[in-house]
Amino acid sequence: MDSITIPKVSFFLREGKSKKKKHGALFMRIYYKGINAEISLKKEIPLSKWNKKAGEPAGNAQLAKELKLFFEIIDSKVQKHFRYLLDHNQPISSAILKNLLLGRKRRERTLLEAFKYHNLQIKELENTEYAPGTILRYQTTMEHIKRFLKQEYNLADIPLSELNYQFVTTLDKYFRLDRKCNHNTTAKYIKNLKKIINLAIKLDWLEKDPFIHYQVKTKPVERGFLTQQELDRIINYRFSTQRLELVADLFVFSCYTGLAYIDIKKLPQDAIVTGIDACQWLSIQRQKTGTTSNIPLLPPALRIIEKYKDHPLSSSSGKLLPVLSNQKLNSYLKEIADLCRINKNLTFHLARHTFATSVTLANGISMEAVSKMLGHQSVRTTQIYSKIVESQISNEMQKLRVHFTPKKEDLKKSNQ
């Protein structure tokens, strides 16, 4: 059984901003399980009558005696409210004790209550406004915060009013040190919490934003991709099993369309349309963003569609391609990487990056066109790929190198 933590009550004098002011305002602080709640006592006394080090009135004059008795009464009231909550198995926090002391009737909203409210709202919009992965991400964030509250404060939940800068920075450290999350993963979890806090403020459940002095930014990450030479190795390899051959074909299809796993899995047979150029295109609504992607089908992708058009799994499901589970695909891709001598972490999502780099940008396709085909809502999202297309940089610099290389006739003239 856990030992009972008793709330601590202390008092302090807050000096006025003006140096000439000789009086200070009295405040009290309720401290419980690492969280403070402050209350103004609506009293002012001379600075000379306060023992700052001891946190109590100075001397034994009548004022000091009256204040000490006043403080004892307040402390007694706090402990009385605490015992009541404890005896009736009610949530206890410094904010709840503060509200009881002030006689506030308004129900205190909690962090997990706000999380559950948010998660229920987005769950109702699943597959229309929010992808299942997004919903899972917020659920995972809530579970992490539950463990954090238990470990750091021994609490099952916490009132929103107790959240402050210290809470956010402590949570940041928890993700980095205890959960071993890298910078960007930590930033994503904290951003999820920030969205919940913003919602609580809009709902008038919270007055002060605990993020007001905290900034969270993700760091740019270099996206992995296959070079055209590495992609050709997979295309030209003759696999000994149909299982690996199918996985390789699905991966290559993604490399030449830029579609994510979930979009290929749900790709219906009627997704092929005639484009503005009278050629075959794919027209789909991306699962993650809800944006429409119109993608001209390149010959390698068309060959794969033709190859599997009569596959039993495609025919029975009404889908364009027979797709295995994402877990199986990524597991088999490890085998394919070994067989094709590719020393990279070959995952299905790497195909999408390969489409953006080696297949399109490296071959002179504009950033705007690639962004549209990828279904990005902003070109800025696509720009991360432009930083890693070294082959394109090499090609452009080669033109410049030729420009600055002296011609033979120029060398002859300079030597005369």
Short mmCIF file of C-alpha atoms in Angstrom, two decimals:
data_model
loop_
_atom_site.label_atom_id
_atom_site.label_comp_id
_atom_site.label_asym_id
_atom_site.label_seq_id
_atom_site.Cartn_x
_atom_site.Cartn_y
_atom_site.Cartn_z
CA MET A 1 0.00 0.00 0.00
CA ASP A 2 1.34 3.45 -0.92
CA SER A 3 2.17 5.82 1.95
CA ILE A 4 -0.15 8.82 2.28
CA THR A 5 1.29 12.10 1.04
CA ILE A 6 0.12 15.06 3.13
CA PRO A 7 -0.27 18.46 1.44
CA LYS A 8 2.11 21.14 2.67
CA VAL A 9 0.99 24.72 3.18
CA SER A 10 3.45 27.61 3.19
CA PHE A 11 3.18 31.39 3.12
CA PHE A 12 5.26 34.07 1.43
CA LEU A 13 5.34 37.78 0.83
CA ARG A 14 5.45 39.02 -2.74
CA GLU A 15 7.11 42.41 -2.95
CA GLY A 16 5.67 45.17 -5.13
CA LYS A 17 7.33 46.02 -8.45
CA SER A 18 8.23 49.49 -7.22
CA LYS A 19 11.46 49.55 -5.15
CA LYS A 20 10.09 52.40 -3.07
CA LYS A 21 7.05 50.36 -1.99
CA LYS A 22 7.49 49.26 1.61
CA HIS A 23 4.63 46.76 1.68
CA GLY A 24 4.20 43.32 0.15
CA ALA A 25 1.20 41.11 -0.71
CA LEU A 26 0.69 37.91 1.26
CA PHE A 27 0.28 34.64 -0.65
CA MET A 28 -0.06 31.02 0.33
CA ARG A 29 1.15 27.95 -1.53
CA ILE A 30 -0.36 24.46 -1.41
CA TYR A 31 2.23 21.83 -2.36
CA TYR A 32 1.05 18.29 -3.16
CA LYS A 33 2.94 15.54 -5.01
CA GLY A 34 5.30 17.90 -6.77
CA ILE A 35 2.68 20.42 -7.93
CA ASN A 36 2.08 23.89 -6.47
CA ALA A 37 -1.09 25.99 -6.33
CA GLU A 38 -0.84 29.61 -5.21
CA ILE A 39 -3.55 31.77 -3.63
CA SER A 40 -3.55 35.47 -2.88
CA LEU A 41 -4.61 36.16 0.72
CA LYS A 42 -5.73 39.69 -0.17
CA LYS A 43 -3.58 41.18 2.59
CA GLU A 44 -0.59 43.53 2.60
CA ILE A 45 1.91 43.99 5.40
CA PRO A 46 5.13 46.03 5.79
CA LEU A 47 8.21 44.26 4.42
CA SER A 48 9.89 44.86 7.76
CA LYS A 49 7.28 42.69 9.50
CA TRP A 50 8.08 39.56 7.48
CA ASN A 51 10.87 37.02 8.06
CA LYS A 52 11.64 36.02 4.47
CA LYS A 53 14.02 33.21 5.39
CA ALA A 54 11.62 31.54 7.83
CA GLY A 55 8.53 32.29 5.73
CA GLU A 56 6.58 33.70 8.66
CA PRO A 57 5.78 37.01 10.39
CA ALA A 58 8.73 38.58 12.16
CA GLY A 59 8.77 39.22 15.90
CA ASN A 60 6.07 38.75 18.53
CA ALA A 61 4.03 41.92 18.08
CA GLN A 62 0.26 41.83 17.84
CA LEU A 63 0.32 41.75 14.02
CA ALA A 64 2.62 38.71 14.03
CA LYS A 65 0.38 36.86 16.50
CA GLU A 66 -2.74 37.58 14.47
CA LEU A 67 -1.12 36.43 11.22
CA LYS A 68 0.21 33.21 12.76
CA LEU A 69 -3.28 32.36 14.03
CA PHE A 70 -4.72 33.23 10.59
CA PHE A 71 -2.19 30.92 8.93
CA GLU A 72 -2.99 28.07 11.34
CA ILE A 73 -6.70 28.35 10.52
CA ILE A 74 -6.01 28.25 6.77
CA ASP A 75 -3.67 25.25 7.14
CA SER A 76 -6.32 23.49 9.21
CA LYS A 77 -8.93 24.08 6.49
CA VAL A 78 -6.65 22.67 3.78
CA GLN A 79 -5.98 19.53 5.85
CA LYS A 80 -9.71 19.17 6.54
CA HIS A 81 -10.52 19.28 2.80
CA PHE A 82 -7.70 16.80 2.18
CA ARG A 83 -9.03 14.30 4.71
CA TYR A 84 -12.51 14.57 3.26
CA LEU A 85 -11.27 13.81 -0.27
CA LEU A 86 -9.15 10.95 1.05
CA ASP A 87 -11.99 9.40 3.09
CA HIS A 88 -14.39 9.61 0.13
CA ASN A 89 -11.88 8.23 -2.38
CA GLN A 90 -11.97 11.44 -4.45
CA PRO A 91 -9.18 12.77 -6.73
CA ILE A 92 -6.70 14.91 -4.79
CA SER A 93 -4.46 17.65 -6.15
CA SER A 94 -3.20 21.05 -5.11
CA ALA A 95 -5.61 22.69 -7.59
CA ILE A 96 -8.60 20.78 -6.18
CA LEU A 97 -7.61 21.77 -2.62
CA LYS A 98 -7.22 25.38 -3.76
CA ASN A 99 -10.71 25.42 -5.30
CA LEU A 100 -12.25 23.87 -2.21
CA LEU A 101 -10.53 26.45 -0.02
CA LEU A 102 -11.84 29.25 -2.24
CA GLY A 103 -15.33 27.74 -2.26
CA ARG A 104 -15.41 27.23 -6.01
CA LYS A 105 -18.14 24.90 -7.22
CA ARG A 106 -16.93 24.50 -10.80
CA ARG A 107 -15.81 20.99 -11.62
CA GLU A 108 -12.12 20.69 -12.30
CA ARG A 109 -11.32 19.25 -15.73
CA THR A 110 -8.40 16.87 -16.05
CA LEU A 111 -5.75 16.20 -18.68
CA LEU A 112 -6.90 12.66 -19.46
CA GLU A 113 -10.50 13.88 -19.64
CA ALA A 114 -9.41 16.34 -22.33
CA PHE A 115 -7.47 13.60 -24.14
CA LYS A 116 -10.46 11.24 -24.12
CA TYR A 117 -12.77 14.00 -25.36
CA HIS A 118 -10.39 14.80 -28.24
CA ASN A 119 -9.79 11.16 -29.17
CA LEU A 120 -13.52 10.43 -29.24
CA GLN A 121 -14.11 13.40 -31.55
CA ILE A 122 -11.50 12.29 -34.10
CA LYS A 123 -12.58 8.64 -33.82
CA GLU A 124 -16.02 9.65 -35.07
CA LEU A 125 -14.33 11.17 -38.13
CA GLU A 126 -12.16 8.13 -38.89
CA ASN A 127 -11.58 7.51 -42.61
CA THR A 128 -13.19 10.83 -43.49
CA GLU A 129 -11.13 13.55 -41.76
CA TYR A 130 -8.61 11.40 -39.87
CA ALA A 131 -6.63 8.31 -40.86
CA PRO A 132 -6.54 5.33 -38.45
CA GLY A 133 -2.82 5.98 -37.94
CA THR A 134 -3.52 9.50 -36.66
CA ILE A 135 -6.09 8.21 -34.18
CA LEU A 136 -3.67 5.55 -32.97
CA ARG A 137 -0.94 8.17 -32.52
CA TYR A 138 -3.06 10.23 -30.11
CA GLN A 139 -4.13 7.12 -28.23
CA THR A 140 -0.47 6.12 -27.88
CA THR A 141 0.41 9.61 -26.63
CA MET A 142 -2.30 9.37 -23.96
CA GLU A 143 -0.99 5.99 -22.79
CA HIS A 144 2.53 7.41 -22.50
CA ILE A 145 1.23 10.33 -20.41
CA LYS A 146 -0.65 7.93 -18.12
CA ARG A 147 2.61 6.13 -17.38
CA PHE A 148 4.40 9.46 -16.93
CA LEU A 149 1.85 10.69 -14.37
CA LYS A 150 2.15 7.46 -12.39
CA GLN A 151 5.95 7.42 -12.46
CA GLU A 152 6.65 11.11 -11.88
CA TYR A 153 3.76 12.17 -9.61
CA ASN A 154 2.13 8.89 -8.52
CA LEU A 155 -1.13 10.19 -10.01
CA ALA A 156 -3.76 8.49 -12.17
CA ASP A 157 -4.74 11.86 -13.66
CA ILE A 158 -4.01 15.55 -13.17
CA PRO A 159 -6.19 18.70 -13.26
CA LEU A 160 -5.57 20.87 -16.30
CA SER A 161 -5.02 23.90 -14.07
CA GLU A 162 -1.90 22.27 -12.61
CA LEU A 163 -0.13 22.02 -15.93
CA ASN A 164 2.73 24.48 -16.25
CA TYR A 165 6.08 24.97 -17.98
CA GLN A 166 7.76 22.63 -15.50
CA PHE A 167 5.27 19.86 -16.31
CA VAL A 168 5.96 20.15 -20.05
CA THR A 169 9.76 20.17 -19.67
CA THR A 170 9.63 17.22 -17.26
CA LEU A 171 7.52 15.30 -19.78
CA ASP A 172 10.01 16.21 -22.52
CA LYS A 173 12.84 14.77 -20.41
CA TYR A 174 10.76 11.65 -19.67
CA PHE A 175 10.34 10.89 -23.38
CA ARG A 176 14.05 11.41 -24.08
CA LEU A 177 15.57 9.63 -21.07
CA ASP A 178 13.00 7.11 -19.85
CA ARG A 179 11.34 6.18 -23.14
CA LYS A 180 14.59 6.57 -25.15
CA CYS A 181 12.81 8.61 -27.85
CA ASN A 182 14.87 10.62 -30.32
CA HIS A 183 14.39 14.36 -30.75
CA ASN A 184 11.73 14.21 -33.47
CA THR A 185 9.69 11.46 -31.80
CA THR A 186 9.72 13.46 -28.56
CA ALA A 187 8.69 16.59 -30.45
CA LYS A 188 5.77 14.75 -32.09
CA TYR A 189 4.45 13.47 -28.75
CA ILE A 190 4.76 16.95 -27.22
CA LYS A 191 2.99 18.48 -30.24
CA ASN A 192 0.14 15.99 -29.75
CA LEU A 193 -0.16 17.16 -26.14
CA LYS A 194 -0.08 20.79 -27.28
CA LYS A 195 -3.07 20.14 -29.55
CA ILE A 196 -5.00 18.74 -26.56
CA ILE A 197 -4.08 21.82 -24.50
CA ASN A 198 -5.23 24.16 -27.28
CA LEU A 199 -8.54 22.29 -27.42
CA ALA A 200 -8.95 22.60 -23.63
CA ILE A 201 -8.36 26.36 -23.87
CA LYS A 202 -10.98 26.66 -26.63
CA LEU A 203 -13.44 24.69 -24.50
CA ASP A 204 -12.77 27.06 -21.59
CA TRP A 205 -11.44 24.17 -19.51
CA LEU A 206 -8.08 25.87 -19.05
CA GLU A 207 -7.09 29.50 -18.66
CA LYS A 208 -3.29 29.55 -18.83
CA ASP A 209 -1.33 27.88 -21.62
CA PRO A 210 1.53 25.80 -20.11
CA PHE A 211 3.31 25.94 -23.49
CA ILE A 212 3.59 29.74 -23.46
CA HIS A 213 7.37 29.66 -22.82
CA TYR A 214 8.08 26.31 -24.47
CA GLN A 215 8.99 25.79 -28.11
CA VAL A 216 8.96 22.42 -29.82
CA LYS A 217 10.48 21.95 -33.26
CA THR A 218 11.35 18.86 -35.26
CA LYS A 219 14.78 18.64 -36.85
CA PRO A 220 15.16 18.02 -40.60
CA VAL A 221 15.71 14.33 -41.31
CA GLU A 222 17.52 13.01 -44.35
CA ARG A 223 15.11 10.69 -46.15
CA GLY A 224 16.45 7.36 -47.31
CA PHE A 225 15.86 6.31 -50.93
CA LEU A 226 17.18 3.93 -53.56
CA THR A 227 19.34 5.07 -56.42
CA GLN A 228 18.20 4.12 -59.92
CA GLN A 229 20.99 1.50 -59.99
CA GLU A 230 19.71 -0.11 -56.77
CA LEU A 231 16.12 -0.03 -58.02
CA ASP A 232 17.21 -1.69 -61.28
CA ARG A 233 18.80 -4.50 -59.29
CA ILE A 234 15.41 -5.34 -57.76
CA ILE A 235 13.61 -5.06 -61.12
CA ASN A 236 16.10 -7.32 -62.92
CA TYR A 237 16.53 -9.92 -60.18
CA ARG A 238 14.84 -13.29 -60.81
CA PHE A 239 13.34 -14.41 -57.51
CA SER A 240 12.98 -18.12 -56.76
CA THR A 241 9.64 -17.80 -54.93
CA GLN A 242 6.35 -16.17 -55.92
CA ARG A 243 6.17 -14.66 -52.45
CA LEU A 244 9.34 -12.59 -52.88
CA GLU A 245 8.47 -11.80 -56.50
CA LEU A 246 5.10 -10.33 -55.44
CA VAL A 247 6.68 -8.24 -52.66
CA ALA A 248 9.34 -6.94 -55.05
CA ASP A 249 6.68 -6.02 -57.62
CA LEU A 250 4.59 -4.17 -55.04
CA PHE A 251 7.68 -2.27 -53.89
CA VAL A 252 8.63 -1.35 -57.46
CA PHE A 253 5.03 -0.27 -58.14
CA SER A 254 5.28 2.14 -55.20
CA CYS A 255 8.64 3.40 -56.50
CA TYR A 256 7.01 4.36 -59.82
CA THR A 257 3.75 5.78 -58.42
CA GLY A 258 4.75 7.29 -55.06
CA LEU A 259 1.81 5.62 -53.33
CA ALA A 260 2.07 4.66 -49.66
CA TYR A 261 1.28 1.11 -48.52
CA ILE A 262 -2.24 1.93 -47.28
CA ASP A 263 -3.13 3.62 -50.60
CA ILE A 264 -1.94 0.65 -52.67
CA LYS A 265 -3.78 -1.77 -50.39
CA LYS A 266 -7.07 0.09 -50.93
CA LEU A 267 -6.50 0.81 -54.63
CA PRO A 268 -9.71 -0.20 -56.46
CA GLN A 269 -9.72 -1.59 -59.98
CA ASP A 270 -11.51 1.50 -61.28
CA ALA A 271 -8.72 3.80 -60.03
CA ILE A 272 -7.23 3.78 -63.56
CA VAL A 273 -8.57 6.65 -65.64
CA THR A 274 -7.72 8.29 -68.96
CA GLY A 275 -5.68 11.39 -68.30
CA ILE A 276 -5.49 14.75 -70.04
CA ASP A 277 -2.81 13.31 -72.35
CA ALA A 278 -5.03 10.33 -73.35
CA CYS A 279 -2.69 8.01 -71.38
CA GLN A 280 -3.55 5.90 -68.36
CA TRP A 281 -3.41 7.61 -64.95
CA LEU A 282 -4.20 6.66 -61.36
CA SER A 283 -6.71 8.89 -59.60
CA ILE A 284 -7.07 8.29 -55.87
CA GLN A 285 -7.80 10.07 -52.62
CA ARG A 286 -4.88 9.65 -50.27
CA GLN A 287 -5.76 7.94 -46.98
CA LYS A 288 -3.46 10.07 -44.82
CA THR A 289 -4.31 13.58 -46.01
CA GLY A 290 -7.61 13.14 -47.86
CA THR A 291 -6.14 14.95 -50.87
CA THR A 292 -6.59 13.69 -54.43
CA SER A 293 -3.53 12.39 -56.25
CA ASN A 294 -3.51 12.11 -60.05
CA ILE A 295 -0.51 10.12 -61.20
CA PRO A 296 0.45 9.28 -64.80
CA LEU A 297 1.30 5.57 -64.96
CA LEU A 298 4.88 4.91 -66.07
CA PRO A 299 5.64 1.72 -68.06
CA PRO A 300 7.12 -0.24 -65.08
CA ALA A 301 3.92 0.39 -63.07
CA LEU A 302 1.69 -0.52 -66.02
CA ARG A 303 3.54 -3.81 -66.50
CA ILE A 304 2.92 -4.75 -62.85
CA ILE A 305 -0.80 -3.92 -63.12
CA GLU A 306 -1.07 -6.07 -66.25
CA LYS A 307 0.85 -8.90 -64.57
CA TYR A 308 -1.57 -9.17 -61.62
CA LYS A 309 -4.89 -8.25 -63.25
CA ASP A 310 -6.09 -11.89 -63.09
CA HIS A 311 -4.56 -12.74 -59.72
CA PRO A 312 -7.12 -14.54 -57.46
CA LEU A 313 -6.63 -12.09 -54.58
CA SER A 314 -7.19 -9.11 -56.89
CA SER A 315 -10.29 -10.60 -58.49
CA SER A 316 -11.93 -11.63 -55.21
CA SER A 317 -11.26 -8.33 -53.41
CA GLY A 318 -11.99 -5.95 -56.29
CA LYS A 319 -8.58 -4.36 -55.74
CA LEU A 320 -6.05 -3.48 -58.41
CA LEU A 321 -3.20 -5.47 -56.79
CA PRO A 322 -2.90 -8.38 -54.33
CA VAL A 323 -1.36 -6.82 -51.19
CA LEU A 324 0.04 -8.60 -48.13
CA SER A 325 0.10 -7.11 -44.63
CA ASN A 326 2.56 -4.29 -44.09
CA GLN A 327 4.42 -6.31 -41.46
CA LYS A 328 4.96 -9.23 -43.85
CA LEU A 329 5.99 -6.92 -46.68
CA ASN A 330 8.67 -5.23 -44.60
CA SER A 331 9.90 -8.58 -43.33
CA TYR A 332 10.26 -9.97 -46.86
CA LEU A 333 11.92 -6.74 -48.06
CA LYS A 334 14.82 -7.53 -45.72
CA GLU A 335 15.36 -10.75 -47.69
CA ILE A 336 15.13 -8.87 -50.98
CA ALA A 337 17.72 -6.33 -49.80
CA ASP A 338 20.17 -9.16 -49.02
CA LEU A 339 19.56 -10.90 -52.35
CA CYS A 340 19.97 -7.68 -54.34
CA ARG A 341 23.04 -6.50 -52.37
CA ILE A 342 21.34 -3.35 -51.09
CA ASN A 343 22.94 -2.15 -47.86
CA LYS A 344 20.01 0.01 -46.76
CA ASN A 345 17.09 -0.45 -44.40
CA LEU A 346 14.64 -1.50 -47.08
CA THR A 347 11.10 -0.71 -45.95
CA PHE A 348 7.98 -0.21 -48.02
CA HIS A 349 7.90 3.49 -47.21
CA LEU A 350 11.36 3.82 -48.76
CA ALA A 351 9.67 3.28 -52.14
CA ARG A 352 7.71 6.53 -51.78
CA HIS A 353 10.93 8.42 -51.08
CA THR A 354 12.53 6.73 -54.09
CA PHE A 355 9.69 7.96 -56.33
CA ALA A 356 10.22 11.51 -55.08
CA THR A 357 13.98 11.43 -55.60
CA SER A 358 15.45 8.98 -58.09
CA VAL A 359 12.34 8.58 -60.29
CA THR A 360 11.03 12.15 -60.52
CA LEU A 361 13.14 15.01 -59.12
CA ALA A 362 16.42 13.49 -60.34
CA ASN A 363 14.93 13.33 -63.84
CA GLY A 364 13.92 16.96 -63.96
CA ILE A 365 10.27 16.75 -62.87
CA SER A 366 9.28 20.01 -61.17
CA MET A 367 8.81 20.26 -57.42
CA GLU A 368 5.20 21.36 -57.91
CA ALA A 369 4.36 18.34 -60.08
CA VAL A 370 5.97 15.90 -57.64
CA SER A 371 4.13 17.53 -54.74
CA LYS A 372 0.81 17.07 -56.55
CA MET A 373 1.48 13.42 -57.36
CA LEU A 374 2.56 12.68 -53.78
CA GLY A 375 -0.63 14.26 -52.48
CA HIS A 376 1.23 16.75 -50.31
CA GLN A 377 -0.82 19.67 -49.05
CA SER A 378 2.19 22.00 -49.28
CA VAL A 379 5.22 22.16 -51.57
CA ARG A 380 7.30 22.73 -48.43
CA THR A 381 6.66 19.09 -47.49
CA THR A 382 8.12 18.00 -50.82
CA GLN A 383 11.18 20.26 -50.56
CA ILE A 384 12.82 17.92 -48.07
CA TYR A 385 13.49 15.55 -50.97
CA SER A 386 15.24 18.15 -53.09
CA LYS A 387 18.09 18.39 -50.58
CA ILE A 388 19.14 14.80 -51.13
CA VAL A 389 19.02 14.38 -54.90
CA GLU A 390 22.79 14.44 -55.37
CA SER A 391 22.55 13.07 -58.88
CA GLN A 392 20.51 16.08 -59.97
CA ILE A 393 23.04 18.41 -58.36
CA SER A 394 25.82 16.52 -60.13
CA ASN A 395 24.10 16.86 -63.51
CA GLU A 396 23.53 20.58 -63.11
CA MET A 397 27.09 21.17 -61.90
CA GLN A 398 28.40 19.22 -64.88
CA LYS A 399 26.82 21.81 -67.19
CA LEU A 400 28.54 24.53 -65.19
CA ARG A 401 31.83 22.63 -65.28
CA VAL A 402 31.66 22.53 -69.09
CA HIS A 403 30.91 26.25 -69.17
CA PHE A 404 34.03 27.09 -67.17
CA THR A 405 36.33 24.63 -68.98
CA PRO A 406 38.52 26.54 -71.51
CA LYS A 407 38.00 25.53 -75.14
CA LYS A 408 40.95 24.26 -77.20
CA GLU A 409 41.03 27.34 -79.42
CA ASP A 410 41.06 29.56 -76.32
CA LEU A 411 44.04 27.62 -74.93
CA LYS A 412 45.89 28.00 -78.24
CA LYS A 413 45.37 31.77 -78.26
CA SER A 414 46.54 32.09 -74.64
CA ASN A 415 49.73 30.10 -75.45
CA GLN A 416 50.65 32.25 -78.48
#
